[in-house]
Coordinates of C-alpha atoms in Angstrom, one line a residue:
M23 CA 29.7 89.0 47.8
A24 CA 31.9 87.4 45.0
L25 CA 34.9 88.2 43.9
M26 CA 35.1 89.9 40.3
M27 CA 37.7 87.4 39.3
E28 CA 36.2 84.1 38.6
V29 CA 39.3 82.1 38.8
D30 CA 41.1 80.8 42.3
V31 CA 42.8 83.9 44.0
L32 CA 46.4 81.8 44.3
D33 CA 47.5 80.1 40.7
K34 CA 49.9 77.7 40.2
T35 CA 52.7 80.7 39.8
I36 CA 51.6 82.3 42.6
K37 CA 51.7 79.2 44.6
Q38 CA 55.2 78.1 43.3
A39 CA 56.6 80.8 44.0
V40 CA 55.0 80.5 47.8
E41 CA 57.1 77.7 47.9
Q42 CA 60.4 79.0 47.7
V43 CA 59.9 81.0 50.6
N44 CA 62.4 80.4 53.5
A45 CA 64.3 81.7 56.3
D46 CA 67.7 81.1 55.0
A47 CA 68.5 85.0 53.9
A48 CA 65.7 86.4 56.1
W49 CA 66.5 85.1 59.6
P50 CA 70.2 86.5 59.6
L51 CA 69.1 89.8 58.7
V52 CA 66.6 89.6 62.2
E53 CA 69.9 88.0 64.0
A54 CA 72.4 91.4 62.7
F55 CA 69.7 93.6 63.8
S56 CA 69.1 92.5 66.8
T57 CA 72.6 93.7 67.8
M58 CA 72.0 97.1 66.1
P59 CA 70.5 99.7 67.3
R60 CA 68.1 101.6 64.9
W61 CA 66.9 104.9 65.9
R62 CA 70.7 107.6 66.1
P63 CA 70.8 108.7 62.3
E64 CA 74.3 107.7 62.2
D65 CA 73.2 103.8 62.9
V66 CA 69.9 104.1 60.4
E67 CA 72.2 104.8 57.5
A68 CA 74.2 102.3 59.1
S69 CA 71.3 99.3 58.7
A70 CA 70.4 100.8 55.4
H71 CA 73.7 99.7 54.0
D72 CA 73.6 96.7 55.6
I73 CA 69.6 95.9 54.0
A74 CA 71.4 97.0 50.5
R75 CA 74.5 94.5 50.9
R76 CA 72.1 92.0 51.3
L77 CA 70.2 92.6 48.7
T78 CA 73.1 92.8 46.4
A79 CA 74.6 89.3 47.9
L80 CA 71.2 88.0 46.7
G81 CA 71.3 88.8 43.7
V82 CA 68.8 91.3 43.7
P83 CA 69.2 95.5 42.2
V84 CA 68.4 98.0 45.3
E85 CA 68.8 101.7 44.7
L86 CA 69.9 103.9 48.0
L87 CA 67.6 107.3 47.4
E88 CA 68.1 109.9 49.4
A89 CA 66.5 111.9 51.6
S90 CA 66.4 115.1 53.5
L91 CA 64.0 114.4 57.0
Y92 CA 63.1 116.3 59.6
L93 CA 63.3 114.5 62.9
S94 CA 63.5 114.5 66.8
I95 CA 66.0 112.4 68.5
P96 CA 65.0 111.8 71.6
Y97 CA 68.2 110.7 74.4
E98 CA 67.2 111.1 78.0
A99 CA 64.7 112.2 80.3
S100 CA 64.1 112.3 84.0
V101 CA 61.0 113.4 86.4
V102 CA 62.0 115.1 90.2
A103 CA 59.4 114.8 92.2
G104 CA 58.4 114.6 96.1
G105 CA 62.6 114.4 96.5
E106 CA 63.0 111.5 94.1
A107 CA 63.8 111.4 90.6
F108 CA 62.3 108.9 88.3
A109 CA 63.4 107.2 85.2
A110 CA 61.7 108.8 82.4
K111 CA 61.7 108.4 78.2
P112 CA 61.2 111.7 76.2
P113 CA 58.8 111.1 73.0
A114 CA 60.0 112.2 70.0
Y115 CA 59.2 115.9 69.4
S116 CA 59.3 116.7 72.9
I117 CA 60.6 120.1 73.5
T118 CA 64.2 119.7 74.8
C119 CA 64.3 121.4 78.1
P120 CA 67.6 119.9 79.6
D121 CA 67.5 122.7 82.6
G122 CA 64.2 121.2 83.8
L123 CA 60.6 122.7 83.9
T124 CA 58.6 122.9 87.1
G125 CA 54.8 122.9 87.5
T126 CA 52.0 121.5 89.6
L127 CA 50.8 118.1 88.6
H128 CA 47.6 117.4 87.8
H129 CA 46.4 113.7 87.5
V130 CA 43.8 113.2 84.1
P131 CA 42.4 109.7 84.9
G132 CA 41.9 107.5 82.0
S133 CA 42.0 103.8 81.0
L134 CA 43.6 101.8 78.3
S135 CA 42.6 100.7 75.1
A136 CA 40.6 97.2 74.9
N137 CA 42.5 96.5 71.6
V138 CA 44.4 97.9 69.0
S139 CA 41.6 99.7 67.1
S140 CA 40.6 101.6 69.6
F141 CA 44.4 102.0 70.7
Y142 CA 44.6 106.5 69.8
E143 CA 41.0 107.0 71.2
K144 CA 41.0 109.1 75.0
N145 CA 39.6 106.8 77.1
R146 CA 39.9 109.3 80.5
D147 CA 37.8 111.1 82.7
E148 CA 36.5 114.4 80.9
N149 CA 36.4 116.4 83.7
A150 CA 39.6 115.9 84.7
A151 CA 40.5 117.1 81.1
A152 CA 38.6 120.3 81.3
A153 CA 40.9 123.7 80.2
E154 CA 40.4 125.6 83.2
R155 CA 41.5 122.7 85.6
I156 CA 44.8 121.8 83.6
R157 CA 45.9 125.2 82.2
G158 CA 49.2 126.2 83.8
K159 CA 49.8 122.4 85.4
I160 CA 52.3 119.5 84.3
V161 CA 49.4 117.2 83.2
L162 CA 49.4 113.1 84.5
T163 CA 48.2 111.0 81.8
D164 CA 47.2 107.0 82.0
G165 CA 48.2 105.2 79.4
F166 CA 50.8 106.5 76.5
A167 CA 51.9 109.7 75.1
S168 CA 49.7 109.5 72.2
P169 CA 49.8 112.8 69.8
N170 CA 45.9 113.6 70.7
K171 CA 46.3 113.7 74.2
V172 CA 48.9 115.5 74.0
L173 CA 47.6 118.0 71.2
E174 CA 45.1 118.7 72.9
F175 CA 46.6 119.3 76.8
Q176 CA 49.1 121.6 75.0
E177 CA 45.9 123.6 73.5
K178 CA 44.3 123.8 76.7
G179 CA 47.7 125.3 78.2
A180 CA 49.0 122.5 80.2
I181 CA 53.0 123.3 80.3
G182 CA 53.9 119.7 80.3
V183 CA 53.0 116.2 80.1
I184 CA 54.1 112.7 82.0
A185 CA 52.7 109.6 80.1
V186 CA 52.2 107.0 83.0
N187 CA 52.7 103.8 80.7
P188 CA 51.0 100.2 81.7
G189 CA 53.8 98.1 82.8
I190 CA 57.2 98.2 84.7
D191 CA 58.8 99.3 81.3
R192 CA 58.9 102.9 79.6
H193 CA 57.9 102.9 75.8
W194 CA 59.4 105.0 73.5
G195 CA 57.3 106.8 71.1
I196 CA 56.2 110.0 69.5
C197 CA 53.8 113.2 70.2
S198 CA 53.8 115.1 67.8
S199 CA 50.5 114.8 65.6
I200 CA 52.0 116.0 62.5
W201 CA 52.5 113.5 59.7
G202 CA 56.1 113.0 58.3
T203 CA 58.3 116.4 57.8
P204 CA 56.2 119.7 58.8
D205 CA 55.2 122.5 55.5
L206 CA 54.0 125.6 57.1
D207 CA 50.6 124.4 57.7
D208 CA 51.5 122.0 60.0
L209 CA 54.4 124.1 61.9
P210 CA 51.5 125.7 64.7
R211 CA 50.5 121.7 65.7
K212 CA 54.7 121.6 66.3
P213 CA 54.8 120.6 70.1
T214 CA 55.5 123.0 72.9
I215 CA 55.8 121.8 75.4
P216 CA 58.5 119.1 77.1
V217 CA 56.4 115.1 77.8
A218 CA 58.2 112.3 79.7
V219 CA 56.8 108.7 80.1
V220 CA 57.5 107.0 83.3
N221 CA 56.5 103.4 84.1
N222 CA 53.5 102.5 86.4
V223 CA 55.3 102.0 89.3
D224 CA 57.1 105.3 89.3
G225 CA 53.3 106.8 88.0
Q226 CA 51.4 105.6 90.6
K227 CA 53.9 107.6 93.2
L228 CA 53.8 110.8 91.2
I229 CA 49.8 110.2 90.9
A230 CA 49.4 109.9 94.9
L231 CA 51.7 113.4 94.6
A232 CA 49.5 115.3 92.4
Q233 CA 46.3 114.6 94.4
A234 CA 48.3 115.9 97.1
G235 CA 48.8 118.9 95.4
G236 CA 52.5 118.5 94.8
T237 CA 55.0 119.2 92.2
A238 CA 57.7 117.7 89.3
T239 CA 60.4 118.8 87.6
I240 CA 60.8 117.3 83.7
H241 CA 64.2 117.0 82.3
T242 CA 64.6 116.2 78.6
R243 CA 67.3 116.2 76.4
L244 CA 66.6 115.9 72.5
E245 CA 67.7 116.8 69.0
E246 CA 65.4 118.1 66.2
G247 CA 66.7 119.1 63.1
W248 CA 67.3 117.7 59.3
F249 CA 68.9 114.7 58.7
K250 CA 69.9 112.7 55.5
S251 CA 68.5 109.6 55.4
L252 CA 68.8 106.5 52.9
V253 CA 65.8 104.9 51.4
P254 CA 66.6 101.4 50.2
V255 CA 64.4 100.6 46.8
V256 CA 63.9 97.5 44.6
N257 CA 62.1 97.3 41.3
V258 CA 60.8 94.1 40.1
P259 CA 59.6 94.7 36.8
G260 CA 56.7 93.3 35.5
N261 CA 56.0 92.3 31.9
I262 CA 52.5 93.0 30.4
E263 CA 52.0 96.6 32.5
P264 CA 55.2 97.1 34.0
E265 CA 54.6 101.0 34.2
K266 CA 52.0 99.6 37.0
F267 CA 53.2 98.3 40.2
V268 CA 52.4 97.3 44.2
L269 CA 53.8 99.0 46.9
L270 CA 55.5 96.7 49.6
A271 CA 57.0 98.9 52.3
G272 CA 57.8 99.0 56.3
H273 CA 60.4 101.0 58.2
Y274 CA 64.0 100.2 59.0
D275 CA 64.6 102.4 62.1
S276 CA 63.0 101.0 65.0
W277 CA 63.6 102.0 69.3
D278 CA 66.9 100.4 69.8
V279 CA 67.4 97.4 68.1
G280 CA 63.6 96.4 68.0
V281 CA 63.6 92.9 66.8
G282 CA 59.6 92.1 66.2
D283 CA 58.7 96.0 65.3
N284 CA 60.2 95.6 63.0
A285 CA 63.5 93.8 62.1
T286 CA 61.0 90.9 61.6
G287 CA 59.3 92.9 58.7
D288 CA 62.5 94.3 57.0
A289 CA 63.8 90.4 56.7
A290 CA 60.2 89.4 55.3
M291 CA 60.7 92.2 52.6
L292 CA 64.3 91.0 51.8
E293 CA 62.5 87.6 51.4
I294 CA 60.0 88.8 49.0
A295 CA 62.7 90.8 47.3
H296 CA 64.3 87.8 46.5
V297 CA 61.7 85.4 45.6
L298 CA 60.0 88.1 43.1
W299 CA 63.4 88.7 41.5
N300 CA 63.8 85.3 41.2
N301 CA 60.1 84.7 39.7
R302 CA 60.2 88.3 38.1
S303 CA 59.5 86.4 34.5
T304 CA 56.0 85.7 36.1
L305 CA 54.7 89.3 36.7
R306 CA 52.1 90.6 35.1
R307 CA 52.8 94.2 37.2
S308 CA 55.9 95.4 38.9
V309 CA 56.5 94.9 42.4
R310 CA 58.2 98.1 44.2
I311 CA 59.9 97.2 47.7
A312 CA 60.7 100.0 50.2
W313 CA 62.5 100.3 53.4
W314 CA 61.4 103.5 55.2
P315 CA 63.7 105.5 57.9
G316 CA 62.3 108.5 59.8
H317 CA 59.2 106.1 61.3
S318 CA 59.8 106.3 64.5
T319 CA 61.4 109.3 65.1
G320 CA 59.8 111.6 62.6
R321 CA 56.4 110.0 62.3
Y322 CA 56.0 108.3 59.5
A323 CA 58.7 110.7 57.8
G324 CA 60.3 108.5 55.1
S325 CA 56.8 107.3 53.4
A326 CA 55.7 110.4 53.8
W327 CA 58.5 111.8 51.6
F328 CA 58.5 108.9 49.3
A329 CA 54.7 109.8 49.1
D330 CA 55.8 113.5 48.2
E331 CA 58.8 112.6 46.2
F332 CA 56.8 110.5 43.7
A333 CA 53.3 111.8 43.8
L334 CA 52.4 112.0 40.2
D335 CA 54.1 108.3 39.8
L336 CA 51.8 106.7 42.9
D337 CA 48.7 108.3 41.4
E338 CA 49.0 107.4 37.7
N339 CA 50.3 103.9 38.2
C340 CA 50.1 102.3 42.0
V341 CA 47.2 99.9 41.7
A342 CA 48.2 99.3 45.9
Q343 CA 49.7 100.0 49.0
V344 CA 51.0 97.1 51.4
N345 CA 52.6 97.7 55.0
C346 CA 54.8 95.5 56.8
D347 CA 55.1 95.8 60.2
S348 CA 55.6 93.3 63.2
P349 CA 55.4 89.9 61.0
G350 CA 57.0 87.3 62.7
C351 CA 56.7 87.6 66.6
R352 CA 56.3 84.8 69.1
W353 CA 52.9 83.5 69.7
A354 CA 51.3 85.0 66.8
D355 CA 48.7 82.9 66.3
V356 CA 46.0 84.8 64.6
Y357 CA 45.3 87.5 62.1
E358 CA 43.1 89.5 64.3
N359 CA 43.2 93.6 63.9
V360 CA 44.2 93.1 60.3
A361 CA 44.3 96.5 58.9
C362 CA 42.4 96.1 55.4
M363 CA 40.7 98.6 53.4
S364 CA 37.3 97.2 52.9
E365 CA 38.0 96.5 48.7
A366 CA 40.6 94.3 49.8
T367 CA 38.5 92.1 52.4
E368 CA 37.6 89.4 50.3
L369 CA 41.2 89.3 49.0
C370 CA 43.0 89.3 52.3
Q371 CA 40.5 86.7 53.9
S372 CA 40.9 84.5 50.7
V373 CA 44.7 84.6 51.3
I374 CA 45.5 84.1 54.9
G375 CA 42.7 81.9 54.3
E376 CA 44.8 79.6 51.4
V377 CA 48.2 80.1 52.8
A378 CA 47.7 79.9 56.8
D379 CA 44.8 78.1 57.1
L380 CA 43.2 80.7 59.6
P381 CA 40.3 82.8 59.7
F382 CA 40.9 87.1 58.8
G383 CA 39.5 89.6 61.2
G384 CA 40.1 92.6 59.4
E385 CA 39.4 96.3 60.6
R386 CA 39.2 99.7 59.3
P387 CA 43.1 100.8 59.2
L388 CA 44.0 103.4 62.0
R389 CA 45.9 106.9 61.1
A390 CA 48.8 105.2 61.7
G391 CA 51.8 102.8 60.7
D392 CA 53.3 104.6 57.3
Y393 CA 49.5 104.9 55.6
S394 CA 51.2 107.8 54.0
F395 CA 49.1 107.7 50.6
N396 CA 45.4 108.0 51.5
N397 CA 45.7 111.6 50.4
I398 CA 46.5 110.5 47.0
G399 CA 44.5 107.8 47.4
L400 CA 45.5 104.0 47.5
S401 CA 43.9 100.8 48.1
S402 CA 45.7 99.2 51.3
F403 CA 45.9 96.5 53.4
F404 CA 47.9 94.8 55.9
M405 CA 49.8 96.8 58.6
L406 CA 50.3 94.8 62.1
S407 CA 51.0 91.0 60.7
S408 CA 49.5 88.2 62.8
T409 CA 48.9 88.2 66.6
M410 CA 48.7 86.6 69.8
T411 CA 44.9 85.7 70.8
V412 CA 43.1 87.8 73.2
E413 CA 43.2 84.4 75.4
K414 CA 46.9 84.6 75.4
R415 CA 47.1 88.0 76.0
K416 CA 44.9 87.4 79.2
E417 CA 47.4 84.2 80.4
M418 CA 50.3 86.7 80.0
N419 CA 48.4 89.8 81.8
Y420 CA 49.6 92.0 79.0
Y421 CA 47.8 95.1 78.1
T422 CA 47.3 96.8 74.0
V423 CA 50.0 97.5 72.4
G424 CA 50.7 99.0 69.0
G425 CA 53.5 96.2 67.4
C426 CA 55.3 92.9 68.2
G427 CA 52.2 90.5 67.6
G428 CA 51.0 91.7 70.9
N429 CA 54.0 91.0 72.4
I430 CA 54.6 94.3 75.5
A431 CA 58.2 94.4 74.8
W432 CA 57.1 96.8 72.2
H433 CA 59.1 100.0 71.7
T434 CA 61.2 99.0 74.4
E435 CA 64.5 98.1 75.1
N436 CA 63.4 94.7 75.4
D437 CA 62.2 93.7 72.2
L438 CA 65.1 91.5 71.3
M439 CA 65.7 88.1 69.4
D440 CA 62.8 86.1 71.6
I441 CA 60.2 88.3 70.6
A442 CA 60.9 86.9 66.8
D443 CA 59.4 83.2 66.0
R444 CA 61.6 81.8 62.7
D445 CA 58.4 79.5 61.9
I446 CA 55.7 82.3 62.3
L447 CA 57.9 84.6 60.4
I448 CA 58.0 82.4 57.4
R449 CA 54.1 82.0 57.2
D450 CA 53.7 85.5 57.5
I451 CA 56.2 85.9 54.6
K452 CA 54.0 83.3 52.6
V453 CA 50.9 85.3 53.3
Y454 CA 52.5 88.9 52.0
L455 CA 54.1 87.2 49.1
A456 CA 50.8 85.7 47.7
A457 CA 48.7 88.7 48.6
I458 CA 51.3 91.1 46.7
M459 CA 51.6 88.4 43.5
A460 CA 47.7 88.4 43.5
V461 CA 47.3 92.0 42.5
A462 CA 50.4 92.2 40.4
N463 CA 48.9 88.9 38.6
A464 CA 45.2 89.3 38.5
P465 CA 44.3 90.1 35.2
V466 CA 41.5 92.3 36.6
L467 CA 42.6 94.2 39.8
P468 CA 41.1 92.1 42.8
F469 CA 39.4 95.0 44.6
D470 CA 35.5 95.1 45.1
W471 CA 34.4 98.8 45.6
R472 CA 30.8 96.9 46.0
A473 CA 32.3 95.8 49.7
T474 CA 33.0 99.7 50.3
S475 CA 29.6 100.5 49.2
A476 CA 28.3 98.4 51.6
E477 CA 30.4 100.0 54.0
F478 CA 29.2 103.6 53.4
D479 CA 26.0 101.9 53.7
A480 CA 26.1 101.6 57.2
T481 CA 27.9 104.4 58.1
I482 CA 25.7 106.5 56.5
A483 CA 22.9 104.1 58.6
R484 CA 24.5 105.2 61.7
Y485 CA 25.0 109.2 60.9
R486 CA 21.3 109.5 60.2
K487 CA 20.3 107.6 63.0
A488 CA 22.6 109.6 65.2
A489 CA 21.2 113.1 63.4
G490 CA 17.7 112.1 64.3
E491 CA 15.3 115.2 63.0
H492 CA 18.1 116.4 60.9
A493 CA 19.1 112.9 59.2
P494 CA 17.1 114.6 55.7
M495 CA 20.0 116.5 55.4
L496 CA 22.1 113.5 54.4
D497 CA 18.9 112.7 51.5
A498 CA 21.4 113.3 48.7
V499 CA 24.0 111.8 49.9
T500 CA 22.3 108.5 50.4
A501 CA 20.4 109.0 47.1
S502 CA 24.1 109.6 45.3
L503 CA 25.3 106.3 47.2
A504 CA 22.2 104.0 45.8
D505 CA 23.0 105.5 42.6
L506 CA 26.9 104.3 42.6
T507 CA 25.8 101.0 44.7
S508 CA 23.8 100.0 41.2
A509 CA 26.4 101.3 38.9
L510 CA 29.3 99.1 40.6
D511 CA 26.7 96.1 40.1
T512 CA 26.1 96.3 36.9
F513 CA 30.0 97.5 36.1
Y514 CA 31.3 93.7 38.1
A515 CA 28.2 91.9 35.8
G516 CA 30.1 93.4 32.9
I517 CA 33.5 92.3 33.6
N518 CA 32.0 88.8 34.6
D519 CA 30.4 88.2 31.2
G520 CA 33.3 90.1 29.5
S521 CA 31.3 93.4 28.1
I522 CA 33.7 95.4 30.2
D523 CA 37.5 94.7 29.1
E524 CA 40.2 94.5 31.3
A525 CA 42.3 97.6 30.9
Q526 CA 38.8 99.2 30.9
A527 CA 38.0 97.4 34.1
N528 CA 41.6 98.3 35.8
A529 CA 41.3 102.0 34.8
T530 CA 38.2 102.3 36.6
I531 CA 39.0 99.9 39.6
Q532 CA 42.1 102.0 40.4
N533 CA 40.5 105.6 39.5
L534 CA 37.7 104.6 41.6
A535 CA 40.7 105.1 44.8
R536 CA 41.9 108.0 44.0
I537 CA 38.2 109.2 44.5
L538 CA 36.6 106.7 47.8
V539 CA 39.6 106.7 49.7
P540 CA 40.6 109.7 50.6
L541 CA 36.6 110.0 50.7
N542 CA 36.6 107.6 53.3
Y543 CA 39.9 108.4 55.4
T544 CA 41.0 112.0 55.0
R545 CA 40.0 115.0 55.9
G546 CA 42.9 117.2 54.0
R547 CA 43.5 118.0 50.2
R548 CA 44.9 115.7 48.0
F549 CA 48.6 115.0 48.0
S550 CA 48.8 116.4 51.4
H551 CA 49.1 114.4 54.6
D552 CA 46.4 114.8 57.7
P553 CA 47.6 115.2 61.3
A554 CA 48.2 111.6 62.9
L555 CA 44.8 111.8 64.7
P556 CA 41.8 109.3 64.7
V557 CA 40.1 109.4 61.3
P558 CA 36.3 108.6 61.5
P559 CA 34.2 106.8 58.3
L560 CA 33.6 109.2 55.9
P561 CA 34.6 112.2 58.2
A562 CA 33.2 115.1 55.8
L563 CA 29.6 113.4 57.5
A564 CA 31.3 112.8 61.0
V565 CA 29.8 115.8 62.8
A566 CA 25.9 114.3 62.6
S567 CA 27.2 112.0 65.8
E568 CA 27.9 115.0 67.5
L569 CA 24.6 117.2 66.7
A570 CA 23.2 115.9 69.9
N571 CA 26.2 117.4 71.9
H572 CA 25.6 121.0 70.8
G573 CA 23.4 123.5 72.6
P574 CA 21.2 126.3 70.9
E575 CA 24.9 128.6 71.0
S576 CA 26.1 126.2 68.6
L577 CA 24.1 123.5 67.1
G578 CA 23.3 126.4 63.7
F579 CA 27.7 125.7 63.4
A580 CA 27.6 122.3 63.8
L581 CA 24.6 121.7 60.8
T582 CA 26.3 124.5 58.7
Q583 CA 29.4 122.1 58.5
L584 CA 26.9 118.8 58.1
H585 CA 25.3 120.9 54.9
R586 CA 29.1 121.5 53.4
G587 CA 30.3 117.9 54.5
A588 CA 27.1 116.3 53.0
N589 CA 27.5 118.1 49.7
H590 CA 31.2 117.2 49.1
T591 CA 30.4 113.7 50.0
A592 CA 27.4 113.2 47.6
A593 CA 29.5 114.9 44.7
A594 CA 32.8 112.4 45.0
L595 CA 29.8 110.0 45.0
R596 CA 28.4 111.3 42.1
Q597 CA 31.8 111.8 40.3
A598 CA 32.6 108.0 41.2
T599 CA 29.4 106.9 39.6
R600 CA 30.2 109.0 36.5
L601 CA 33.2 107.3 36.2
V602 CA 32.0 103.4 36.8
K603 CA 28.9 104.2 33.8
Q604 CA 32.0 105.2 31.6
A605 CA 33.2 101.7 31.4
H606 CA 30.6 100.8 30.0
N607 CA 30.7 103.1 26.8

């Protein structure tokens, strides 16, 4: 499937900008942040001013926006059991329980995720997770205190959760499934139980105690409430379509000093802002660069605030969202498990191949990593950056983590300067810069919705197979997708032969994102924020894969849900088809 543009992805202007990349300004920021913890509100604010000071020194104008975010600041935790006190960490949004909560331990065995793409899946013993076995107990769960597990155990009546991390470290995190600052509809999902994480050595002692019917007491101390947070923003104006913009962003708050997650990302965006500002006369569209607070202590509260505050501008003018998290980490020799929506796959593959001379291994973006713009409908790519090979992880005996280039220092006090690699950071900055400029400067936006229709076709085929005798319920969806696929073929042919002009092509490509991204990545309404829980492809149809699990008492309800989901999906596909056909008029 060829890109609609019949020119090189990286033109001379982009290549010249890429050649200007160095670490002269970026690396000192990494070094400075390696001594600056950035999770307490006062420290986060200080680091925002540091970013702004560095931008100003480079001659790049920066604005410090002020947001009011609802955050949970974790301070300390412990678990007391069997006459022993175990060191622990409280995930953000665990309830504070300094006086302790005591209960009988119950272990729900589980296995670790094999890779980043399955990081948020449950992977556990379903019998042990039955509500009648959990109710009134403190649940020990293998792995991380992920929001889906904590929410489920809470709903099943657990009075507390202890996550047994895989190694000798205890990883910070956040256990709420609420994305950003809660609204009234979100509040019922706020955690109401204490949660703590322990390392594997201590966890094994607790598991043995649980098997003997023992008890434990969880102590946690956190501060939850509203906090002023600063959002540094740089706007590099374009010259032909200045109102249209690419959004590049990443978080600047971190757990402890967080060098690989995300000081390196902050430095990358600093250098990109510097190079783009110096080359602003070459930009067709604008580039907006933002540094998010509240990522760690608010479940992406900073990016969610930005999505809310500038929703209408984003809807009207943002042509793509690019996330920058954990670039420039040691041993990160491959671009695997790189988040990329299907319409941007060929763009990412071309850029990484040309700039880094490496293959691209893209995957469907997880419901994670400051992807706060799916409900608006923004085409998006990148989240985590380059990573170490599977072979290197095996050599180091590393388990799967959600950042730091695969280094298990992720979300620990060990994420220090030795996690960063100057040469890899420069390479990753060049990749990001080239991809952003390719979108900002392309006469026609380089997003191929034929790739998305092909993705939908494969997804629907899986759902039809799973639905078995009920597959005809998806006939209208299948037919509507066929019409859209045909219309897209004609549309891209029209772009290439010049019968569709650039303005019409770009409006159609952007507006398709507003329809098809929410259809594929969200369950909620536009301009809201879905929970931080896994979202299957074309989620309105996902119940088709579960029909075999329903007996006579619930099958009719599941089929009703599928019927409604099919109507929703078919209608959206037909809306997209009408939009594409209008481009020919």
